[in-house]
Amino acid sequence: MNKHITALAIDDEELCNRALDVEVRKYCPEIQMIGTYTDPREGMQAIIAQRPDIVFLDIEMPWLNGFELLDKLQPIRFEVIFVTAYNEYALKAFRSKVLDYLLKPVEPADLVDAVYRAIEKIHRKSRSEELE
């Protein structure tokens, strides 16, 4: 039994959130987008309340950057896909165990690849929990 995969996006740029929401709905129909947030503090509260499977996360944001947000949510129980305009954070991102790192503007093929890897990882985790 495959559970529905949920996702939310946190990016201080509303247009980026809207574009990502449209692309996820178009290219990844098995993902249910449950919210987009421009304020990372509100996004963090949404993660706690809604427990999404995947979080699309910008890095450079006011109040709380993407790394600080993840630090406050330890242990991380969701897959993280960074979506950012800055490539200089890639190494730090992968060291922090994020699933993928997409550069804006996001290429549909890269989005689909990242989402399918996230889905596969979520299903593997779910199957191993069922076996235990």
Coordinates of C-alpha atoms in Angstrom, one line a residue:
M1 CA 0.0 0.0 0.0
N2 CA 1.6 3.2 -1.1
K3 CA 0.7 6.2 0.9
H4 CA 0.1 9.6 -0.7
I5 CA 3.3 11.6 -0.8
T6 CA 3.0 15.1 0.5
A7 CA 5.3 18.1 0.0
L8 CA 5.6 21.8 0.9
A9 CA 7.8 24.6 -0.3
I10 CA 9.5 27.3 1.6
D11 CA 11.0 30.2 -0.4
D12 CA 10.9 33.9 0.5
E13 CA 10.1 34.7 -3.2
E14 CA 6.4 34.1 -3.9
L15 CA 6.9 33.8 -7.6
C16 CA 9.4 30.9 -7.1
N17 CA 6.9 29.2 -4.8
R18 CA 4.2 29.5 -7.4
A19 CA 6.5 28.3 -10.2
L20 CA 7.6 25.3 -8.2
D21 CA 4.0 24.5 -7.2
V22 CA 2.9 24.5 -10.9
E23 CA 5.9 22.4 -12.0
V24 CA 5.4 19.8 -9.3
R25 CA 1.7 19.5 -10.2
K26 CA 2.5 19.2 -13.9
Y27 CA 5.5 16.9 -13.8
C28 CA 5.1 15.0 -10.5
P29 CA 1.3 14.3 -10.2
E30 CA 1.9 11.7 -7.5
I31 CA 3.0 14.5 -5.2
Q32 CA 0.4 16.4 -3.3
M33 CA 1.6 20.0 -2.6
I34 CA 0.1 20.9 0.8
G35 CA 1.4 24.4 1.1
T36 CA 3.9 27.1 0.1
Y37 CA 5.4 29.6 2.5
T38 CA 7.4 32.8 2.0
D39 CA 8.2 33.1 5.7
P40 CA 10.5 30.3 6.9
R41 CA 9.1 30.6 10.4
E42 CA 5.6 29.8 9.2
G43 CA 7.0 27.1 7.0
M44 CA 8.8 25.5 10.0
Q45 CA 5.5 25.5 11.9
A46 CA 3.7 23.9 8.9
I47 CA 6.4 21.2 8.8
I48 CA 5.8 20.5 12.5
A49 CA 2.0 20.5 12.1
Q50 CA 1.6 18.8 8.7
R51 CA 4.6 16.4 8.6
P52 CA 5.2 16.4 4.9
D53 CA 7.3 13.7 3.2
I54 CA 9.3 16.2 1.1
V55 CA 10.3 19.8 1.7
F56 CA 11.5 22.0 -1.1
L57 CA 13.6 24.6 0.7
D58 CA 15.4 27.8 -0.3
I59 CA 18.6 28.6 1.5
E60 CA 18.9 32.4 1.6
M61 CA 15.8 33.8 3.3
P62 CA 15.2 36.5 5.9
W63 CA 14.8 35.5 9.6
L64 CA 16.0 31.9 9.1
N65 CA 18.1 30.4 6.3
G66 CA 17.5 26.9 5.1
F67 CA 20.3 25.4 7.2
E68 CA 19.1 27.1 10.4
L69 CA 15.6 25.9 9.7
L70 CA 16.8 22.3 9.4
D71 CA 18.9 22.6 12.5
K72 CA 15.8 23.6 14.5
L73 CA 13.9 20.6 13.2
Q74 CA 16.3 17.8 14.1
P75 CA 15.9 14.9 13.7
I76 CA 14.8 15.4 10.1
R77 CA 11.9 13.1 9.3
F78 CA 11.4 14.2 5.7
E79 CA 13.3 14.4 2.5
V80 CA 14.9 17.8 1.7
I81 CA 15.4 19.2 -1.7
F82 CA 17.1 22.6 -1.7
V83 CA 15.9 24.9 -4.5
T84 CA 18.2 27.9 -4.6
A85 CA 19.9 30.4 -6.9
Y86 CA 23.2 29.9 -5.2
N87 CA 25.5 27.1 -6.1
E88 CA 28.1 27.9 -3.4
Y89 CA 26.1 26.0 -0.7
A90 CA 26.0 22.7 -2.6
L91 CA 28.8 21.0 -0.7
K92 CA 27.4 22.1 2.7
A93 CA 24.0 20.9 1.6
F94 CA 25.1 17.4 0.7
R95 CA 27.1 17.2 3.9
S96 CA 23.9 18.0 5.8
K97 CA 22.3 14.9 4.2
V98 CA 19.8 16.7 1.9
L99 CA 18.5 14.5 -1.0
D100 CA 19.1 17.0 -3.8
Y101 CA 20.1 20.5 -4.7
L102 CA 18.3 22.2 -7.6
L103 CA 19.4 25.5 -9.0
K104 CA 16.8 28.1 -10.1
P105 CA 15.4 28.3 -12.6
V106 CA 14.6 24.6 -12.0
E107 CA 14.8 22.4 -15.0
P108 CA 11.7 20.0 -15.2
A109 CA 14.0 17.0 -15.8
D110 CA 16.0 17.8 -12.6
L111 CA 12.8 18.3 -10.6
V112 CA 11.4 14.9 -11.8
D113 CA 14.7 13.1 -11.0
A114 CA 14.9 14.6 -7.5
V115 CA 11.3 13.9 -6.7
Y116 CA 11.5 10.3 -7.9
R117 CA 14.6 9.7 -5.9
A118 CA 12.7 11.1 -2.9
I119 CA 9.7 8.9 -3.5
E120 CA 11.9 5.8 -3.8
K121 CA 13.7 6.6 -0.6
I122 CA 10.3 7.3 1.2
H123 CA 8.9 3.9 0.0
R124 CA 12.1 2.1 1.1
K125 CA 11.9 3.7 4.5
S126 CA 8.2 2.8 4.7
R127 CA 8.8 -0.8 3.7
S128 CA 11.6 -1.3 6.3
E129 CA 9.4 0.2 9.0
E130 CA 6.6 -2.3 8.0
L131 CA 9.1 -5.2 8.2
E132 CA 10.2 -4.2 11.7

